[in-house]
PDB file of C-alpha atoms in Angstrom:
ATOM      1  CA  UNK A   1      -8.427  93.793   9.536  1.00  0.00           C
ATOM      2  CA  UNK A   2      -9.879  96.323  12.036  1.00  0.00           C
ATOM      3  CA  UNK A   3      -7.488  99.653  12.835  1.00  0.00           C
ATOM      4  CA  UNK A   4      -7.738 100.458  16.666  1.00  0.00           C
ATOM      5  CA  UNK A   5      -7.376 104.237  16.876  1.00  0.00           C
ATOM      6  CA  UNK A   6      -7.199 106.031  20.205  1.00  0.00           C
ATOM      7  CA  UNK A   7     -10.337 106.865  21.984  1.00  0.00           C
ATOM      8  CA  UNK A   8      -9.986 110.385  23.103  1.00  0.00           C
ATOM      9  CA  UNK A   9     -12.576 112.017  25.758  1.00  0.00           C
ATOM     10  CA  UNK A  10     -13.850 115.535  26.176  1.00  0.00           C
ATOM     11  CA  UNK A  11     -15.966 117.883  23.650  1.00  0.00           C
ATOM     12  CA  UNK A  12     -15.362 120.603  21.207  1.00  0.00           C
ATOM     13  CA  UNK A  13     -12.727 123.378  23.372  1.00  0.00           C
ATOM     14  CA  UNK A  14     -12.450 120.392  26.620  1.00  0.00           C
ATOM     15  CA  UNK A  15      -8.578 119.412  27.088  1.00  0.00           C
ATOM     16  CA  UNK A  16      -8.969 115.795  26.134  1.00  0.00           C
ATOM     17  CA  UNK A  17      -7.268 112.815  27.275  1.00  0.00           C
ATOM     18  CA  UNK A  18      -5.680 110.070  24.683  1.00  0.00           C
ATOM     19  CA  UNK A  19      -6.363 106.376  25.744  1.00  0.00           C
ATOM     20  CA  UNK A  20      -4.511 103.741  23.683  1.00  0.00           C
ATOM     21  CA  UNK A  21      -5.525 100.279  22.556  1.00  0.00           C
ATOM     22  CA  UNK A  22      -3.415  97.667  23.190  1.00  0.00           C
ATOM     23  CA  UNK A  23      -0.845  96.277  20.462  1.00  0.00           C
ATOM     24  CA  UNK A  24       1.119  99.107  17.818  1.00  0.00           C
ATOM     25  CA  UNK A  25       0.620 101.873  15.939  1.00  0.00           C
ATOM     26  CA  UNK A  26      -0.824 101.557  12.753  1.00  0.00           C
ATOM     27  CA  UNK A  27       0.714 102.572   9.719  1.00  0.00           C
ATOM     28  CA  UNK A  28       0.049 105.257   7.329  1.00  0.00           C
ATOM     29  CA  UNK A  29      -2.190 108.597   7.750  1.00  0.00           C
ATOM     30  CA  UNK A  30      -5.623 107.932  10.189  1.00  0.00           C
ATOM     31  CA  UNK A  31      -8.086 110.767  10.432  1.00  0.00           C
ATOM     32  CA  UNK A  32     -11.195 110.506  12.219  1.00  0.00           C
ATOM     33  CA  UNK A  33     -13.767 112.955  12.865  1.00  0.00           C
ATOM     34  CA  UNK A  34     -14.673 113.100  16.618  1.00  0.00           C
ATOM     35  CA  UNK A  35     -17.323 115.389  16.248  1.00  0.00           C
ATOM     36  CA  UNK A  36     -18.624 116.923  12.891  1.00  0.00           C
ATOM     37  CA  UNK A  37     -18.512 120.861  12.456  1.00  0.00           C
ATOM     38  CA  UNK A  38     -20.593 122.696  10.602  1.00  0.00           C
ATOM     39  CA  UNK A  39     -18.479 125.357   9.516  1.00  0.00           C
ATOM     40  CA  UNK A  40     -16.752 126.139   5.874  1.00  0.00           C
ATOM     41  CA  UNK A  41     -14.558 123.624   4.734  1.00  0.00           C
ATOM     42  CA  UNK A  42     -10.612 124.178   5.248  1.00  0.00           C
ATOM     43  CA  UNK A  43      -9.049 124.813   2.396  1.00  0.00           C
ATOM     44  CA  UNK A  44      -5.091 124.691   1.702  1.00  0.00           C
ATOM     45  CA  UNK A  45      -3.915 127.938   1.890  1.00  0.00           C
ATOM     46  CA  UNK A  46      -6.035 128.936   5.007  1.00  0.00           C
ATOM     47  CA  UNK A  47      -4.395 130.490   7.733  1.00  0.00           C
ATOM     48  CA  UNK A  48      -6.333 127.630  10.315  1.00  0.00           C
ATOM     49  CA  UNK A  49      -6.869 128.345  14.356  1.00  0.00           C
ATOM     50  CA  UNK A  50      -6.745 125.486  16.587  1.00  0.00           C
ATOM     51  CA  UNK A  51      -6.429 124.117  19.873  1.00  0.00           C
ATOM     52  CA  UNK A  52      -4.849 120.945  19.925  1.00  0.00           C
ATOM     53  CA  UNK A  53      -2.669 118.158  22.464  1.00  0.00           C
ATOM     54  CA  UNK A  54      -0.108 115.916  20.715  1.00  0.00           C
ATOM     55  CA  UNK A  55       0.903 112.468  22.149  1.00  0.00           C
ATOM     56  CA  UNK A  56       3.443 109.833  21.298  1.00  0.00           C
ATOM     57  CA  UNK A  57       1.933 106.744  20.525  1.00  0.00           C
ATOM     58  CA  UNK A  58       4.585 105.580  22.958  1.00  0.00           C
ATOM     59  CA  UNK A  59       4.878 108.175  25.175  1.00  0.00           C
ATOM     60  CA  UNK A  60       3.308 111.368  26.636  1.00  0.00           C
ATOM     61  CA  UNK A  61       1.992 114.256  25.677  1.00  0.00           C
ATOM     62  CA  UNK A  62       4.387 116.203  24.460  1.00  0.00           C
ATOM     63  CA  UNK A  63       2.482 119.761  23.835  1.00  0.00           C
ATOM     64  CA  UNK A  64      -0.851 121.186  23.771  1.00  0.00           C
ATOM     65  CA  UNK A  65      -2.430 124.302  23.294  1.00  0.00           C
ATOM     66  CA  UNK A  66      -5.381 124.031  25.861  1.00  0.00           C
ATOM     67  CA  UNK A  67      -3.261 124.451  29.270  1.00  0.00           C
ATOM     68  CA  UNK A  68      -1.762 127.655  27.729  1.00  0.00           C
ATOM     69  CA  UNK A  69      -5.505 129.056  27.504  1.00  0.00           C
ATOM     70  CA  UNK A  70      -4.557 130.145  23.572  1.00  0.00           C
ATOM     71  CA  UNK A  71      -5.241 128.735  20.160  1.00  0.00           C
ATOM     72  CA  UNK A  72      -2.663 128.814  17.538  1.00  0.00           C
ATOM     73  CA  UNK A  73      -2.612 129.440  13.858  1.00  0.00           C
ATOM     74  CA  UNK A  74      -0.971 129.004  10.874  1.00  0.00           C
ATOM     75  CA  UNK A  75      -0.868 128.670   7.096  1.00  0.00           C
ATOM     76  CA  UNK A  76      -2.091 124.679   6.710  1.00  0.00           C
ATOM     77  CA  UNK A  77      -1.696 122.846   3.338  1.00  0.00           C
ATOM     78  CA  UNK A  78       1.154 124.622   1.924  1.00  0.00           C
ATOM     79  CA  UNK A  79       4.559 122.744   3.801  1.00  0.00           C
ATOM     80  CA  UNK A  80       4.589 125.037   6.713  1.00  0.00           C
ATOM     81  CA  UNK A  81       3.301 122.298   9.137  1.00  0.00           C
ATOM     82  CA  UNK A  82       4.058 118.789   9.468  1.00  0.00           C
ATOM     83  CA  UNK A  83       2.847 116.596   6.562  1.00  0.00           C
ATOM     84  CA  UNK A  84       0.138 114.808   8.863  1.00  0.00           C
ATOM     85  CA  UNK A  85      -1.212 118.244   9.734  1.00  0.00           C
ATOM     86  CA  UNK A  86      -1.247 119.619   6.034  1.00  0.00           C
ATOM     87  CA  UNK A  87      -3.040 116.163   4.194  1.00  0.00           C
ATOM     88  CA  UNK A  88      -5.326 115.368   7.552  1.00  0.00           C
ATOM     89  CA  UNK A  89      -6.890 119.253   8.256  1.00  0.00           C
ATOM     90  CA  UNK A  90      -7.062 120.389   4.427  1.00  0.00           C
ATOM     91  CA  UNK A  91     -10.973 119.416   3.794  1.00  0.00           C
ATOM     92  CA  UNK A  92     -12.589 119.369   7.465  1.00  0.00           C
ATOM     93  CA  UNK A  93     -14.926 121.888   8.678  1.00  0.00           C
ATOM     94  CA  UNK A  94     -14.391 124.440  11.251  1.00  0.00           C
ATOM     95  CA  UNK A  95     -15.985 123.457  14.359  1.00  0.00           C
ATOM     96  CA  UNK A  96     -14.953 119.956  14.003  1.00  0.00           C
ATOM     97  CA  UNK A  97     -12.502 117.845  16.569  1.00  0.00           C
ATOM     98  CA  UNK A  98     -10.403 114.899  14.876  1.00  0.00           C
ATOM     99  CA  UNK A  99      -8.362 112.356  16.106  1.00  0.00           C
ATOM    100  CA  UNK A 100      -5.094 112.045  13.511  1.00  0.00           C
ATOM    101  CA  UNK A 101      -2.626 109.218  13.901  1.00  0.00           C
ATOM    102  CA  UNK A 102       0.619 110.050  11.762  1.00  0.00           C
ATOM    103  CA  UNK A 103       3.315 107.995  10.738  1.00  0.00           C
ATOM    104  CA  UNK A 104       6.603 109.122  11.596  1.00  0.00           C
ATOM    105  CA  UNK A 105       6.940 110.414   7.742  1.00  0.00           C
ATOM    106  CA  UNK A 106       4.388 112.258   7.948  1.00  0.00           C
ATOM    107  CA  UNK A 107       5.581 113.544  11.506  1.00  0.00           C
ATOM    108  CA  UNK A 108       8.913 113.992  12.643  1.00  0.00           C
ATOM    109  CA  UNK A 109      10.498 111.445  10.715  1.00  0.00           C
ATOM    110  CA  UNK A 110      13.795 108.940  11.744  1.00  0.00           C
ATOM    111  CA  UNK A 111      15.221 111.880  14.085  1.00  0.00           C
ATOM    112  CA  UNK A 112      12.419 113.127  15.959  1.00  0.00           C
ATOM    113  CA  UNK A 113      12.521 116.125  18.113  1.00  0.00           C
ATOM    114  CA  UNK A 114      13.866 114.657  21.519  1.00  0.00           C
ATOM    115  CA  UNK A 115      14.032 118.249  22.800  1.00  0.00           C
ATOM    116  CA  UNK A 116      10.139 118.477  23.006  1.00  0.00           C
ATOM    117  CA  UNK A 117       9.768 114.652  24.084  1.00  0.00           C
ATOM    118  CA  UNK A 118       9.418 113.386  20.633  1.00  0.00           C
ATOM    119  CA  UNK A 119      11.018 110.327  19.796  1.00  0.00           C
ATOM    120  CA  UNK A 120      12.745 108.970  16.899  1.00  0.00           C
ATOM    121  CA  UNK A 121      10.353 107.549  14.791  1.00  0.00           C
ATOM    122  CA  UNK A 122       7.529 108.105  16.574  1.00  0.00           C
ATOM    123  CA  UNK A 123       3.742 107.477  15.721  1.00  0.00           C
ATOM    124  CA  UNK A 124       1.716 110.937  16.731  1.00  0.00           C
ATOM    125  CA  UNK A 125      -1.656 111.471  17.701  1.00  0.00           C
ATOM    126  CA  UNK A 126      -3.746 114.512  18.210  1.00  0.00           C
ATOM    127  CA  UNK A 127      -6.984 115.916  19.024  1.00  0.00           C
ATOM    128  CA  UNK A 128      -7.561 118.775  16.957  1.00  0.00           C
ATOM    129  CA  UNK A 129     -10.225 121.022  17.034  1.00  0.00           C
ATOM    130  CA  UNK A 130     -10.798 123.453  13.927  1.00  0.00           C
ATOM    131  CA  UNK A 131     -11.640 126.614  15.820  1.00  0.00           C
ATOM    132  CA  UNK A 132     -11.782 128.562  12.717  1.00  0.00           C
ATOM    133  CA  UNK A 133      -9.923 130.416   9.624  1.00  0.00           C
ATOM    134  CA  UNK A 134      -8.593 134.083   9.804  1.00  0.00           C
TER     135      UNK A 134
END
């Protein structure tokens, strides 16, 4: 059985857009390298700079980093993110742009975050791109 993923457009730094194939999510953790970088590996422990957009599989986006005009960072691989962020990031290269699909227990769980648009149980999916380490 074939796992349809998103497709997601834009390059490296481009706000992308998140198309969705027909049917559900899929379940467990789905990471997929859009476009290789050919930086130093991530490492857990890093203190990681991205820019990023998060959808619901269902729904909208629900944040993003590009329309603000600023990357974020933070420690990845040590709890202080979401579990999809910590096991999916931990290993790429900096320069690279994935596409991760996690599983609401590897997200937000049952109970979501309905204040941000996040539903209960929701399926997430994000464009990431590894900007660098610092």
């Amino acid at each position: 059985m074939t796992i349809e993923l998103p497709q997601a457009t834009g390059s490296f730094g481009d706000k992308p857009q998140i198309t969705f194939p027909a049917g559900g999510a899929p379940e467990g953790l789905h990471v997929q390298v859009l476009s290789q970088g050919d930086g130093a590996e991530v490492a857990a422990g890093d203190n990681i700079v991205v820019h990023y957009l998060g959808q619901s599989w269902d729904g909208g986006v629900f944040d993003n980093s590009y329309d603000r005009g600023a990357t974020i960072d933070f420690p990845i691989g040590i709890g202080a993110v979401i579990g999809g962020w910590d096991q999916g990031l931990v290993g790429q290269n900096i320069g690279s742009r994935l596409l991760l699909s996690i599983p609401p227990e590897l997200g937000y769980g049952s109970r979501g975050v309905p204040q941000a648009g996040i539903g209960p149980g929701a399926t997430l999916v994000f464009v990431v791109d590894i900007v660098g380490v610092g």
